[in-house]
Short mmCIF file of C-alpha atoms and ligand atoms in Angstrom, two decimals:
data_model
loop_
_atom_site.label_atom_id
_atom_site.label_comp_id
_atom_site.label_asym_id
_atom_site.label_seq_id
_atom_site.Cartn_x
_atom_site.Cartn_y
_atom_site.Cartn_z
CA UNK A 1 53.26 181.74 158.04
CA UNK A 2 51.71 184.42 160.31
CA UNK A 3 54.13 186.73 162.17
CA UNK A 4 53.66 186.40 165.93
CA UNK A 5 52.18 190.29 166.25
CA UNK A 6 49.96 188.80 163.10
CA UNK A 7 48.43 185.91 165.24
CA UNK A 8 44.42 187.29 166.07
CA UNK A 9 42.47 183.64 166.58
CA UNK A 10 44.00 179.92 167.84
CA UNK A 11 42.51 176.95 168.05
CA UNK A 12 43.85 174.52 171.30
CA UNK A 13 42.60 171.15 170.76
CA UNK A 14 42.23 169.67 174.33
CA UNK A 15 40.57 171.27 177.48
CA UNK A 16 42.98 168.99 179.53
CA UNK A 17 45.41 171.03 182.06
CA UNK A 18 47.67 171.62 179.45
CA UNK A 19 45.10 172.79 176.90
CA UNK A 20 43.23 174.87 179.31
CA UNK A 21 46.47 176.87 180.34
CA UNK A 22 47.82 177.22 176.72
CA UNK A 23 44.15 179.16 175.43
CA UNK A 24 44.34 180.71 178.85
CA UNK A 25 48.31 182.21 177.84
CA UNK A 26 46.84 183.26 174.60
CA UNK A 27 43.99 185.19 175.59
CA UNK A 28 45.93 187.47 177.98
CA UNK A 29 48.06 187.92 175.19
CA UNK A 30 45.08 189.57 173.12
CA UNK A 31 44.48 186.56 170.86
CA UNK A 32 40.79 185.47 170.32
CA UNK A 33 41.09 181.53 171.17
CA UNK A 34 39.06 178.53 170.61
CA UNK A 35 38.91 175.67 173.11
CA UNK A 36 38.36 172.38 171.31
CA UNK A 37 37.53 169.65 173.33
CA UNK A 38 35.28 166.32 172.23
CA UNK A 39 34.08 165.98 175.56
CA UNK A 40 31.05 168.66 176.79
CA UNK A 41 32.26 168.29 180.69
CA UNK A 42 35.91 168.57 179.66
CA UNK A 43 35.06 172.09 177.94
CA UNK A 44 33.00 172.77 181.20
CA UNK A 45 36.23 171.83 183.16
CA UNK A 46 38.34 173.91 180.98
CA UNK A 47 36.45 176.75 181.58
CA UNK A 48 35.81 176.73 185.34
CA UNK A 49 39.75 176.27 185.41
CA UNK A 50 40.66 179.32 183.52
CA UNK A 51 37.82 181.65 185.32
CA UNK A 52 39.67 180.34 188.46
CA UNK A 53 42.98 180.62 187.56
CA UNK A 54 42.38 184.38 186.22
CA UNK A 55 40.56 185.85 189.59
CA UNK A 56 44.14 184.13 191.17
CA UNK A 57 45.90 186.16 189.07
CA UNK A 58 43.87 189.04 190.09
CA UNK A 59 44.12 188.61 193.86
CA UNK A 60 47.76 188.22 193.09
CA UNK A 61 48.29 191.02 191.66
CA UNK A 62 49.72 189.53 188.65
CA UNK A 63 46.50 191.01 186.28
CA UNK A 64 43.80 193.75 186.53
CA UNK A 65 40.56 192.60 186.57
CA UNK A 66 39.34 194.12 183.32
CA UNK A 67 42.24 192.49 181.99
CA UNK A 68 41.03 188.99 183.55
CA UNK A 69 37.68 189.55 182.14
CA UNK A 70 39.13 190.71 178.85
CA UNK A 71 41.16 187.36 178.51
CA UNK A 72 37.92 185.14 179.31
CA UNK A 73 35.66 186.88 176.91
CA UNK A 74 38.35 185.69 174.60
CA UNK A 75 37.37 182.31 175.21
CA UNK A 76 34.92 180.06 173.28
CA UNK A 77 34.84 176.78 173.66
CA UNK A 78 33.59 174.02 171.19
CA UNK A 79 33.27 170.81 170.07
CA UNK A 80 32.84 171.43 166.49
CA UNK A 81 36.94 171.26 165.59
CA UNK A 82 35.35 172.44 161.46
CA UNK A 83 34.44 175.53 163.22
CA UNK A 84 36.89 175.32 165.77
CA UNK A 85 40.13 175.60 163.85
CA UNK A 86 38.72 177.34 160.14
CA UNK A 87 40.15 181.00 161.69
CA UNK A 88 42.79 179.96 163.58
CA UNK A 89 46.25 181.48 162.20
CA UNK A 90 47.44 178.67 165.34
CA UNK A 91 46.25 175.62 166.53
CA UNK A 92 47.90 174.31 169.35
CA UNK A 93 46.95 170.24 170.59
CA UNK A 94 46.95 169.55 174.05
CA UNK A 95 45.23 166.17 173.87
CA UNK A 96 46.48 163.03 175.25
CA UNK A 97 49.90 161.27 175.13
CA UNK A 98 48.98 158.75 172.00
CA UNK A 99 50.74 158.88 168.53
CA UNK A 100 47.35 157.46 166.52
CA UNK A 101 44.51 160.31 168.13
CA UNK A 102 46.97 162.95 167.55
CA UNK A 103 48.26 161.81 164.28
CA UNK A 104 44.25 161.50 162.85
CA UNK A 105 43.58 165.16 164.90
CA UNK A 106 46.04 166.02 162.93
CA UNK A 107 44.69 165.10 159.39
CA UNK A 108 41.82 165.96 160.44
CA UNK A 109 42.81 169.62 161.53
CA UNK A 110 44.58 170.01 157.76
CA UNK A 111 41.27 169.90 155.83
CA UNK A 112 40.09 172.51 158.21
CA UNK A 113 42.79 175.09 158.35
CA UNK A 114 43.84 177.78 156.33
CA UNK A 115 47.38 176.57 154.32
CA UNK A 116 49.77 179.70 156.44
CA UNK A 117 48.36 178.25 159.91
CA UNK A 118 51.06 177.26 162.07
CA UNK A 119 50.13 173.35 163.47
CA UNK A 120 51.77 172.44 166.66
CA UNK A 121 52.03 170.08 168.96
CA UNK A 122 51.90 170.23 172.84
CA UNK A 123 53.39 167.18 173.41
CA UNK A 124 55.94 166.19 176.26
CA UNK A 125 58.04 163.85 174.37
CA UNK A 126 56.52 162.18 170.71
CA UNK A 127 58.44 162.29 167.90
CA UNK A 128 57.69 165.38 165.96
CA UNK A 129 58.37 163.42 162.56
CA UNK A 130 56.33 160.72 163.38
CA UNK A 131 53.35 163.22 164.54
CA UNK A 132 53.74 165.03 161.06
CA UNK A 133 53.61 161.47 159.10
CA UNK A 134 50.75 162.00 156.61
CA UNK A 135 50.64 165.64 156.89
CA UNK A 136 50.55 167.48 153.70
CA UNK A 137 52.09 170.95 154.83
CA UNK A 138 54.81 169.38 156.97
CA UNK A 139 56.78 172.18 156.81
CA UNK A 140 54.72 174.44 159.26
CA UNK A 141 54.71 171.51 161.86
CA UNK A 142 56.57 171.53 165.33
CA UNK A 143 56.62 170.96 169.02
CA UNK A 144 55.17 174.01 171.09
CA UNK A 145 55.81 172.17 174.80
CA UNK A 146 54.37 174.46 177.55
CA UNK A 147 54.73 173.47 181.33
CA UNK A 148 52.09 173.05 184.37
CA UNK A 149 50.89 175.32 185.60
CA UNK A 150 50.91 177.01 181.90
CA UNK A 151 50.60 180.27 183.33
CA UNK A 152 52.77 180.34 185.85
CA UNK A 153 55.89 178.98 183.87
CA UNK A 154 58.28 180.75 181.74
CA UNK A 155 59.52 178.19 179.57
CA UNK A 156 58.43 176.87 176.31
CA UNK A 157 60.41 174.05 174.80
CA UNK A 158 60.33 174.44 170.34
CA UNK A 159 60.68 171.41 169.01
CA UNK A 160 62.03 171.38 165.46
CA UNK A 161 61.45 168.23 163.21
CA UNK A 162 63.55 167.48 160.30
CA UNK A 163 60.70 168.51 157.76
CA UNK A 164 59.84 171.47 160.17
CA UNK A 165 60.67 174.65 158.10
CA UNK A 166 63.20 177.53 159.39
CA UNK A 167 60.34 180.09 159.07
CA UNK A 168 58.24 178.49 161.24
CA UNK A 169 60.82 178.03 164.31
CA UNK A 170 61.21 181.63 163.96
CA UNK A 171 57.47 182.49 164.13
CA UNK A 172 56.90 180.65 166.88
CA UNK A 173 59.46 181.87 169.17
CA UNK A 174 58.17 185.26 168.54
CA UNK A 175 54.84 184.05 169.28
CA UNK A 176 56.35 182.40 172.68
CA UNK A 177 57.81 185.48 173.75
CA UNK A 178 54.71 187.36 172.85
CA UNK A 179 52.59 184.80 175.31
CA UNK A 180 55.04 186.05 178.15
CA UNK A 181 57.38 183.10 177.29
CA UNK A 182 60.90 182.40 177.03
CA UNK A 183 61.31 180.13 174.57
CA UNK A 184 64.51 177.53 173.64
CA UNK A 185 64.77 175.71 170.23
CA UNK A 186 65.47 171.78 171.03
CA UNK A 187 66.03 168.80 168.00
CA UNK A 188 63.08 166.35 167.82
CA UNK A 189 65.11 163.57 170.18
CA UNK A 190 63.27 161.34 172.52
CA UNK A 191 61.94 163.57 175.31
CA UNK A 192 63.56 166.05 174.06
CA UNK A 193 65.33 168.24 176.70
CA UNK A 194 63.23 169.07 179.42
CA UNK A 195 60.91 165.46 179.61
CA UNK A 196 64.21 163.47 179.47
CA UNK A 197 66.34 165.39 182.14
CA UNK A 198 62.84 165.42 184.35
CA UNK A 199 61.75 162.52 184.33
CA UNK A 200 65.06 160.57 184.62
CA UNK A 201 64.64 162.80 188.37
CA UNK A 202 61.61 161.30 188.74
CA UNK A 203 61.99 157.80 187.58
CA UNK A 204 64.48 157.60 190.69
CA UNK A 205 62.87 159.13 193.06
CA UNK A 206 60.02 156.71 192.55
CA UNK A 207 62.15 153.73 192.88
CA UNK A 208 63.59 155.20 195.93
CA UNK A 209 60.23 155.54 197.57
CA UNK A 210 59.72 151.81 196.02
CA UNK A 211 63.22 150.62 197.81
CA UNK A 212 62.43 152.48 201.15
CA UNK A 213 65.31 154.93 200.91
CA UNK A 214 63.65 157.74 202.74
CA UNK A 215 59.99 159.07 202.81
CA UNK A 216 58.33 161.11 199.96
CA UNK A 217 58.46 163.99 201.66
CA UNK A 218 61.76 163.87 202.92
CA UNK A 219 62.27 162.58 199.18
CA UNK A 220 61.38 165.80 197.99
CA UNK A 221 61.96 167.80 200.79
CA UNK A 222 66.37 166.64 199.88
CA UNK A 223 65.59 168.39 196.23
CA UNK A 224 63.50 171.47 197.35
CA UNK A 225 66.26 172.38 200.60
CA UNK A 226 69.83 170.86 199.42
CA UNK A 227 68.82 171.86 195.39
CA UNK A 228 66.39 174.33 195.50
CA UNK A 229 64.26 173.07 193.43
CA UNK A 230 60.73 174.81 193.47
CA UNK A 231 58.98 171.25 194.53
CA UNK A 232 60.44 168.29 194.69
CA UNK A 233 60.39 165.65 192.07
CA UNK A 234 57.40 163.37 193.59
CA UNK A 235 55.21 166.11 194.61
CA UNK A 236 56.08 167.47 190.99
CA UNK A 237 54.74 163.95 189.53
CA UNK A 238 51.41 164.57 191.63
CA UNK A 239 51.29 167.73 189.69
CA UNK A 240 52.05 166.26 186.15
CA UNK A 241 49.62 163.05 186.63
CA UNK A 242 51.37 159.98 186.92
CA UNK A 243 48.96 158.14 184.29
CA UNK A 244 51.28 161.27 182.24
CA UNK A 245 54.59 160.26 183.45
CA UNK A 246 54.19 156.81 182.94
CA UNK A 247 53.07 157.54 179.50
CA UNK A 248 56.24 159.54 178.56
CA UNK A 249 58.29 156.41 180.78
CA UNK A 250 57.28 154.27 178.38
CA UNK A 251 58.14 156.04 175.29
CA UNK A 252 61.82 156.61 176.85
CA UNK A 253 61.70 153.16 177.53
CA UNK A 254 61.49 152.01 174.19
CA UNK A 255 63.32 154.32 172.54
CA UNK A 256 66.19 155.89 174.91
CA UNK A 257 66.41 152.46 176.74
CA UNK A 258 66.52 150.03 180.10
CA UNK A 259 67.37 153.48 182.31
CA UNK A 260 63.52 154.50 181.56
CA UNK A 261 62.09 151.52 182.43
CA UNK A 262 59.08 152.82 184.32
CA UNK A 263 58.78 151.97 188.30
CA UNK A 264 56.05 148.96 189.51
CA UNK A 265 55.23 151.38 191.97
CA UNK A 266 54.01 153.68 189.69
CA UNK A 267 52.32 151.29 187.26
CA UNK A 268 50.72 150.00 190.60
CA UNK A 269 49.80 153.73 191.68
CA UNK A 270 48.27 154.54 188.16
CA UNK A 271 46.22 150.91 188.24
CA UNK A 272 44.94 151.86 191.45
CA UNK A 273 43.98 155.05 190.11
CA UNK A 274 46.10 157.31 192.31
CA UNK A 275 47.07 160.07 189.38
CA UNK A 276 47.97 162.64 191.48
CA UNK A 277 46.56 165.69 192.55
CA UNK A 278 43.68 165.42 189.73
CA UNK A 279 42.70 162.59 191.43
CA UNK A 280 43.08 163.74 195.00
CA UNK A 281 45.50 160.99 195.96
CA UNK A 282 49.40 160.50 194.89
CA UNK A 283 52.44 160.05 196.67
CA UNK A 284 50.85 163.15 198.53
CA UNK A 285 47.06 163.75 199.45
CA UNK A 286 44.95 166.01 197.95
CA UNK A 287 42.16 168.13 199.03
CA UNK A 288 40.91 171.91 197.67
N1 LIG B 1 48.16 183.70 187.70
C1 LIG B 1 48.75 184.54 188.12
N2 LIG B 1 50.14 184.45 188.93
C2 LIG B 1 50.00 183.35 189.93
C3 LIG B 1 48.73 182.45 190.16
C4 LIG B 1 48.08 182.69 188.40
N3 LIG B 1 46.68 182.04 189.00
N4 LIG B 1 49.01 181.87 190.77
C5 LIG B 1 50.46 182.37 191.30
N5 LIG B 1 51.13 183.26 191.10
C6 LIG B 1 52.32 183.91 191.20
C7 LIG B 1 52.23 184.64 192.29
O1 LIG B 1 51.70 185.75 192.42
C8 LIG B 1 53.82 184.14 192.50
O2 LIG B 1 54.76 185.52 191.80
P1 LIG B 1 55.81 186.13 193.04
O3 LIG B 1 56.40 185.11 192.76
O4 LIG B 1 55.66 187.31 191.86
O5 LIG B 1 55.30 186.24 194.39
C9 LIG B 1 54.16 182.62 191.64
O6 LIG B 1 53.24 183.13 190.62
C10 LIG B 1 54.16 181.29 192.47
O7 LIG B 1 52.88 181.66 193.33
P2 LIG B 1 52.82 180.65 194.32
O8 LIG B 1 53.28 181.73 195.72
O9 LIG B 1 51.53 181.22 194.94
O10 LIG B 1 52.87 179.20 194.69
P3 LIG B 1 54.91 178.78 194.82
O11 LIG B 1 55.56 179.43 195.18
O12 LIG B 1 54.39 177.39 195.27
O13 LIG B 1 55.20 178.33 193.24
C11 LIG B 1 54.35 176.90 191.59
C12 LIG B 1 54.02 177.45 192.58
C13 LIG B 1 55.07 178.00 190.21
C14 LIG B 1 53.75 175.66 190.57
C15 LIG B 1 56.27 176.48 192.24
O14 LIG B 1 55.68 175.60 192.66
C16 LIG B 1 56.69 175.50 191.13
O15 LIG B 1 57.84 176.32 189.81
N6 LIG B 1 56.63 174.29 190.71
C17 LIG B 1 57.57 173.50 189.56
C18 LIG B 1 56.28 173.31 188.36
C19 LIG B 1 56.89 172.54 187.52
O16 LIG B 1 57.86 172.12 187.65
N7 LIG B 1 56.23 172.24 186.52
C20 LIG B 1 56.22 171.82 185.46
C21 LIG B 1 56.42 170.18 185.30
S1 LIG B 1 56.94 169.18 184.08
C22 LIG B 1 56.16 169.95 182.45
O17 LIG B 1 54.88 170.30 182.87
C23 LIG B 1 56.23 169.48 181.25
C24 LIG B 1 55.54 167.58 181.12
O18 LIG B 1 55.40 167.98 179.90
C25 LIG B 1 54.88 167.23 181.92
#
């Protein structure tokens, strides 16, 4: 396994919110990164997202213009999985939360990558062991769970499967620090540490809206002002995506039981295309 300092090239699979955020922090840490997706439009949106965020970092005085420009030059977008992975020291997958989709992708990735490359999933809840089923070298596979917005959030949750090697955990923690993140190490339990706790609060807040306990704004204020959360659980659900949270809730409902049953309101909103910030409407209305 390459040492974090030796990581020169990364491949990030999936150009959505998380994927392009992960690609950005890699590029800012001096790593050449290929952002892969099957969809051209998603790749262009991902690249535009990186440009916009780097621009904001410059505006806010968090990065120098020349550094931001250099980071952008390190990002390549590609639709060819083989070319994306062939020279990568690390591959981070951030495609939708579907076990079969991720498994298929990793099976394909394993055919292209170098034998010593680290393989990681940004899954927010799926079992690392189940994702690793079918891998020829499961010891180099683990969860690297980033948080949205990736360039701003300091946490990296490292999820260790039963067959993950100790060396790869050490390398992942070092890589996380190089990306400016503080790593925590969590065992492969449903929802890990962050999603399990975050969902518990988010689902309860949705049930409270359903029951008319208070408005979304006031429920959020309760947590923002009463508990000093930077963002209330409903605004956060809009940021993460209602569809993403529903997917996690369904999985935790299956694995951890009734307390994670998705509220009807959440299902209805997702059915109506109210996915939060990315669709312009969730518990709040979002405009540019
Ligand atoms: N690049 C670099 N820095 C930036 C930046 C950018 N593009 N944009 C803003 N910043 C900096 C700002 O300069 C500011 O820095 P200082 O604190 O030093 O002044 C800081 O970031 C905060 O920026 P803003 O003042 O513009 O924004 P804010 O105060 O409203 O905070 C937020 C925004 C960080 C998103 C905050 O609202 C927050 O922490 N929200 C909660 C987010 C959260 O919980 N995410 C986790 C979601 S769950 C998840 O992701 C896991 C999953 O599996 C689904």
